[in-house]
Amino acid sequence: MLLSAILLLPLIGALVVSLIPEKDKKNLAVINSIFAFLSLILASFLFLSIKAEQTSYALQFSEHRVIFGSAFYYLGTDGISALFILAASIVSFCLSFLNEKRFTSKDHVLSLIGKAGIYGVFCAQNLILLAIMYLLAFSPALSLNKPAKKQVIFGVTSAILSILAILFVIYNIGQQYNTASDFNLQYLIFVSRPAHQIQILLFPFIILAVFIISAIWPFGKWIVFFTDKDYSNPFIISVTSKAGLFILLKIIIPLFSQAIAIYSNYIIAILSVILLILLVSSLLKKDILETFYIYSFTHSALLVIVMMMPISEKLAIGTVISCFATTLILALLFSCAVIIKEKTNWTEAKKGLSGLMPLLQIMLILSAVSSLSIPGFLSFLSFFTILENVLRNGYFSVFMLLLIYSFLTAHSILGCLTELFGRDPSMEFFNIKDITTIETASLMIMLLVLFISGILPSYLHDSLVNSAQFLSIFRW
Amino acid sequence: MDNSTIISFYIFAALLFPLLGCLMLIITAGKSKQASASIATTASFMSFFLSSVVTVLLFKSGYEIKIESPWVMTQLTHVPSIFTINLISSSLMTVVSFISAFLQVYLTSVLKEKESINWTKFYSLILIYHSVSIAVLLSGALIQIYFFTTMLSVIEFMLCSAERKDFESSKNARNIFLINFMADIMLLAASAILMTIAGTTNFGETLESIQSQERQRYYYSINSTLLILFFIAVKAGFFPFNIMHLRKSNESIPTLTFRLVIGHIAIPMFVLVISKNMILALPESYFYLFTIICICSAVLSAFNSLCSEKLTVIAGNMCFASTSILALIIFSDTHRASLFLLYSLLNLAALLIMSASYLTYLMHSPSLWECGGKSRYIRLIIFICAISACFIAGLPPFIGYWRNSAALSTSVNPLTYILLCVAIVILTLSAFRLSSVFIFNKNNDIIHSKPVPWGVSIVIGILGFITILLSAFEIPAAGRILGSFSGKVNAGFSDLTVCTLLTFISALAAFLFYKNKGKEKEKTIYLFIHKIFGLKKLTELKTEVSISDSVIKHKEDEET
């Protein structure tokens, strides 16, 4: 029931919000926040209930119901899914305080549906349900302007449908039609993994689809560049774009491990080139939003590179923790950027905001520091674990790439912050207000999560260890 | 309680006192500036006192104490947490606390004159810097050093940006952070490699593990050693990183002194000393390469100092050149004696940088050519600056001289010997240039004739006295007195002769050059050198020179 509750809670919230008159903006925001808080409590409970002592891999929470005929409703979570759900709920709770004035009733409804969708992606064990949930996760895009909407819907739908079609083909080639388990992910992984030739044939297409939904450049542009209309930015970029990485880790790697063994070096080479181009191009950018976008793209590309290696237990844990940390960091960075954009004239603000918004400045600097793999924050732990295990796998070039990535990311992010806060402000901005206490608190929560989990990572480790061990079975 | 428990207690008290002071500062923030200053100074002096006590106790007992504790993220990476307390770390701690405590006194005395800075924040940052520096010196594992050096980089960035004056200084703070971050990342990479091959970053275990490894692991250990050397090169301001550390540095005196003396001399040299056994495992060719890099860095840093106009840049580059020569000595098998050189160098560097930056502060101009004057207060500071420059460069029979001859004695082939001679000549020339400009510059100082604050006088006086006392030791004699420093630097008679000759040739050249309108000649040469390096610099310089010329003209007019 817990998983269904997590899934249904935002949908109930959407229903309640749609019943409230649109003029009452404050109440809308409060209801949104209350539902986000309830989701956070459930997600925390789910995460803390994951046990490390379990000897064999199995979904620790699962719900299976036959609806009619061959259609079934199947949800399940292990440590990795629970952590992704927790990250999404923390981000959605914290962002709910930042949207009070910006959101209309329609926006609130769509954002709540989007949240339900993303929780669904992280716990669906039925392929059809996964596809539906993924499409729901992008529902906030419906409130965008027309060209943006088209781009997002086209990109996401094509990607998800191609994954679904390919998985469907895999299963049915040479197999007898089995109504009960056609779309059951657990069945696909444990019982009926695709044959070697089919894997080799289909893998290029499937990885292309993963590239699209993981928001890797240039496909990431479709999803994130056109969602540039204030509010939907932080959630879509931080949480929804991580769903692609989640699908790669949890579904594609177990299903296509033999194909990955063959294609991995090519994919690593291609992504490394993309990564280097992006990193070099980020040196030339002085726009804060573009720099953050590039950080998001490069991080996703880096994680895909890491996942293409023979995945060991620690590497899997490092990757998942890195996803968790980046989700929070991206939410923080983009929230700050959105606030600056909203409160100032964006183009003029680049000429200098020093000392005008001290609280926001501190938050942005702390968020930037937490993204630089500096000890004390969670990103350091994941970076070092990945660094060590990449070396253990013998990929010295990727090891060097990680070092370059770390330095150039620091260079570009700090460069932007210096541009923004290093100059003295122009006269017209002297009236702008700093962020409110509630906004500061909501940003602070995310920073504290990063900091506390960076100092005490044992909870994360304990909940992830079982699912990481399971993934390492598919090490090629 | 046994002796080791008492020593551990004292060490951690020395480590925690500055943090306690910082906490007190935060609690009493804004109430009284004098109270804040007193708290900070007391905390630093307590730390200094405790470090001294520990050094004496260790000196008597000869203990080496190791405190191991499980690290929080053991499950993921098995990172050990080891604090090693021995004579090297405790005596370096004493020097670092000593400099820190005296800088607090200096800060207290100049507090009234510069009110634009948030002093409570500034004091807190300096106290944290002090504490973290001590933590680095106590670290027994590479990953621990990474932890603390990264913290130092962040604090350095905060210190530099706390004194933000314009966009350029913000950019400068960012650049300093980035260069330090790059070095830290290299250390992290070295840690990752060592974790992979040895399963630990603990120095002792790593060495044992590497010594018994097969070829591939040995290859990896070379990579990690090279990364550590890169870290040291960046942090210790080897050329061209010295340019980054000093470029457009217009921070206040305490920040500059802290940054350069503790962050970029004490800590990299400490890492070099403790990772020396790993470095000795390098193949011969790498060893030779690093020797050449050290010497070339010394030559180029000294040359940079000779060609520079800014007082702080000259002083900083002289310190970096000395560090490069010292790294060469530590790198060869003489590190026990070289530790004594390191302690003296730290004191000298603090004195030189403090006096040079204080002169800049007094004269309201960074330019060497505008220094000088008849005021006795300025003359005193100028004298201290000149004499510390000469000591650090190698005026016999002071510490620089022994260091130079020791470096010459470590040379294994003619090329390194000649290059080292060139470095010594340029460094000495630079020191004499600094002194001779002061001597031959007859300008009146129209800006300042008021007395130097008491704090500055005390700090510079005591630091100067101790430094001169330390510098006057002959190294083997120091080795005999201090017992454990075995004094392996036995420079031969020929090395000492060469060193003396080089110094006197440089002195003669400087004298002849500056005796007859040296300043004008120097400007011409200066412009010519910058012309080679780039037209943009030349145009910038022309404006600066023309401004300084006009200032001199104005002063002369006033005199007449």
mmCIF file of N, CA, C and O in Angstrom, chain A residues 301-334:
data_model
loop_
_atom_site.group_PDB
_atom_site.id
_atom_site.type_symbol
_atom_site.label_atom_id
_atom_site.label_comp_id
_atom_site.label_asym_id
_atom_site.label_seq_id
_atom_site.Cartn_x
_atom_site.Cartn_y
_atom_site.Cartn_z
ATOM 1 N N ALA A 301 26.374 12.706 -18.907
ATOM 2 C CA ALA A 301 27.268 11.986 -19.834
ATOM 3 C C ALA A 301 28.316 11.208 -19.054
ATOM 4 O O ALA A 301 28.620 10.048 -19.378
ATOM 5 N N LEU A 302 28.830 11.830 -18.014
ATOM 6 C CA LEU A 302 29.865 11.185 -17.209
ATOM 7 C C LEU A 302 29.329 9.920 -16.541
ATOM 8 O O LEU A 302 29.999 8.884 -16.528
ATOM 9 N N LEU A 303 28.100 10.013 -16.048
ATOM 10 C CA LEU A 303 27.532 8.839 -15.370
ATOM 11 C C LEU A 303 27.251 7.721 -16.365
ATOM 12 O O LEU A 303 27.428 6.545 -16.035
ATOM 13 N N VAL A 304 26.836 8.095 -17.575
ATOM 14 C CA VAL A 304 26.616 7.039 -18.575
ATOM 15 C C VAL A 304 27.960 6.366 -18.902
ATOM 16 O O VAL A 304 28.040 5.138 -19.026
ATOM 17 N N ILE A 305 29.017 7.181 -19.010
ATOM 18 C CA ILE A 305 30.352 6.600 -19.265
ATOM 19 C C ILE A 305 30.701 5.601 -18.151
ATOM 20 O O ILE A 305 31.167 4.492 -18.414
ATOM 21 N N VAL A 306 30.454 6.020 -16.918
ATOM 22 C CA VAL A 306 30.789 5.146 -15.788
ATOM 23 C C VAL A 306 29.957 3.869 -15.822
ATOM 24 O O VAL A 306 30.458 2.772 -15.573
ATOM 25 N N MET A 307 28.680 4.014 -16.204
ATOM 26 C CA MET A 307 27.818 2.824 -16.228
ATOM 27 C C MET A 307 28.193 1.854 -17.348
ATOM 28 O O MET A 307 27.815 0.691 -17.315
ATOM 29 N N MET A 308 28.887 2.354 -18.350
ATOM 30 C CA MET A 308 29.273 1.481 -19.454
ATOM 31 C C MET A 308 30.470 0.596 -19.090
ATOM 32 O O MET A 308 30.892 -0.251 -19.867
ATOM 33 N N MET A 309 31.050 0.844 -17.925
ATOM 34 C CA MET A 309 32.171 0.001 -17.485
ATOM 35 C C MET A 309 31.623 -1.244 -16.794
ATOM 36 O O MET A 309 30.463 -1.262 -16.399
ATOM 37 N N PRO A 310 32.474 -2.244 -16.600
ATOM 38 C CA PRO A 310 32.015 -3.407 -15.823
ATOM 39 C C PRO A 310 31.606 -2.938 -14.441
ATOM 40 O O PRO A 310 32.462 -2.508 -13.655
ATOM 41 N N ILE A 311 30.329 -3.014 -14.179
ATOM 42 C CA ILE A 311 29.838 -2.325 -12.978
ATOM 43 C C ILE A 311 30.027 -3.200 -11.738
ATOM 44 O O ILE A 311 29.553 -4.317 -11.661
ATOM 45 N N SER A 312 30.784 -2.677 -10.796
ATOM 46 C CA SER A 312 30.998 -3.421 -9.549
ATOM 47 C C SER A 312 30.052 -2.857 -8.492
ATOM 48 O O SER A 312 29.377 -1.855 -8.738
ATOM 49 N N GLU A 313 30.078 -3.471 -7.327
ATOM 50 C CA GLU A 313 29.154 -3.052 -6.269
ATOM 51 C C GLU A 313 29.409 -1.598 -5.862
ATOM 52 O O GLU A 313 28.497 -0.777 -5.804
ATOM 53 N N LYS A 314 30.690 -1.288 -5.639
ATOM 54 C CA LYS A 314 31.006 0.063 -5.182
ATOM 55 C C LYS A 314 30.787 1.099 -6.273
ATOM 56 O O LYS A 314 30.378 2.232 -6.008
ATOM 57 N N LEU A 315 31.069 0.694 -7.509
ATOM 58 C CA LEU A 315 30.853 1.634 -8.621
ATOM 59 C C LEU A 315 29.364 1.964 -8.737
ATOM 60 O O LEU A 315 28.985 3.129 -8.970
ATOM 61 N N ALA A 316 28.532 0.920 -8.562
ATOM 62 C CA ALA A 316 27.073 1.148 -8.634
ATOM 63 C C ALA A 316 26.634 2.083 -7.516
ATOM 64 O O ALA A 316 25.866 3.030 -7.736
ATOM 65 N N ILE A 317 27.165 1.852 -6.310
ATOM 66 C CA ILE A 317 26.787 2.708 -5.178
ATOM 67 C C ILE A 317 27.246 4.142 -5.448
ATOM 68 O O ILE A 317 26.494 5.100 -5.250
ATOM 69 N N GLY A 318 28.492 4.279 -5.925
ATOM 70 C CA GLY A 318 29.030 5.610 -6.230
ATOM 71 C C GLY A 318 28.172 6.331 -7.254
ATOM 72 O O GLY A 318 27.873 7.527 -7.117
ATOM 73 N N THR A 319 27.748 5.590 -8.295
ATOM 74 C CA THR A 319 26.941 6.197 -9.353
ATOM 75 C C THR A 319 25.595 6.673 -8.811
ATOM 76 O O THR A 319 25.151 7.786 -9.117
ATOM 77 N N VAL A 320 24.960 5.808 -8.007
ATOM 78 C CA VAL A 320 23.633 6.167 -7.483
ATOM 79 C C VAL A 320 23.746 7.370 -6.540
ATOM 80 O O VAL A 320 22.934 8.308 -6.610
ATOM 81 N N ILE A 321 24.780 7.344 -5.699
ATOM 82 C CA ILE A 321 24.953 8.465 -4.767
ATOM 83 C C ILE A 321 25.227 9.750 -5.559
ATOM 84 O O ILE A 321 24.746 10.828 -5.214
ATOM 85 N N SER A 322 25.993 9.607 -6.626
ATOM 86 C CA SER A 322 26.283 10.772 -7.460
ATOM 87 C C SER A 322 24.994 11.335 -8.070
ATOM 88 O O SER A 322 24.794 12.550 -8.130
ATOM 89 N N CYS A 323 24.113 10.415 -8.516
ATOM 90 C CA CYS A 323 22.817 10.842 -9.067
ATOM 91 C C CYS A 323 22.023 11.601 -8.000
ATOM 92 O O CYS A 323 21.455 12.668 -8.264
ATOM 93 N N PHE A 324 21.992 11.034 -6.798
ATOM 94 C CA PHE A 324 21.244 11.644 -5.696
ATOM 95 C C PHE A 324 21.785 13.046 -5.399
ATOM 96 O O PHE A 324 21.024 14.024 -5.304
ATOM 97 N N ALA A 325 23.128 13.133 -5.292
ATOM 98 C CA ALA A 325 23.746 14.430 -4.963
ATOM 99 C C ALA A 325 23.477 15.447 -6.066
ATOM 100 O O ALA A 325 23.104 16.597 -5.792
ATOM 101 N N THR A 326 23.628 15.010 -7.307
ATOM 102 C CA THR A 326 23.454 15.969 -8.408
ATOM 103 C C THR A 326 22.008 16.428 -8.532
ATOM 104 O O THR A 326 21.752 17.571 -8.908
ATOM 105 N N THR A 327 21.077 15.527 -8.219
ATOM 106 C CA THR A 327 19.669 15.932 -8.248
ATOM 107 C C THR A 327 19.463 17.137 -7.327
ATOM 108 O O THR A 327 18.871 18.148 -7.720
ATOM 109 N N LEU A 328 19.985 17.034 -6.111
ATOM 110 C CA LEU A 328 19.815 18.126 -5.155
ATOM 111 C C LEU A 328 20.594 19.364 -5.586
ATOM 112 O O LEU A 328 20.100 20.495 -5.499
ATOM 113 N N ILE A 329 21.819 19.146 -6.072
ATOM 114 C CA ILE A 329 22.660 20.296 -6.458
ATOM 115 C C ILE A 329 22.017 21.052 -7.622
ATOM 116 O O ILE A 329 21.943 22.286 -7.613
ATOM 117 N N LEU A 330 21.519 20.285 -8.604
ATOM 118 C CA LEU A 330 20.898 20.949 -9.767
ATOM 119 C C LEU A 330 19.654 21.714 -9.334
ATOM 120 O O LEU A 330 19.409 22.838 -9.792
ATOM 121 N N ALA A 331 18.879 21.097 -8.437
ATOM 122 C CA ALA A 331 17.680 21.795 -7.947
ATOM 123 C C ALA A 331 18.076 23.095 -7.263
ATOM 124 O O ALA A 331 17.443 24.142 -7.478
ATOM 125 N N LEU A 332 19.140 23.033 -6.475
ATOM 126 C CA LEU A 332 19.609 24.242 -5.775
ATOM 127 C C LEU A 332 20.077 25.307 -6.761
ATOM 128 O O LEU A 332 19.666 26.476 -6.690
ATOM 129 N N LEU A 333 20.934 24.882 -7.685
ATOM 130 C CA LEU A 333 21.517 25.853 -8.623
ATOM 131 C C LEU A 333 20.437 26.510 -9.476
ATOM 132 O O LEU A 333 20.392 27.733 -9.621
ATOM 133 N N PHE A 334 19.539 25.670 -10.005
ATOM 134 C CA PHE A 334 18.519 26.238 -10.895
ATOM 135 C C PHE A 334 17.483 27.057 -10.126
ATOM 136 O O PHE A 334 16.962 28.028 -10.656
#
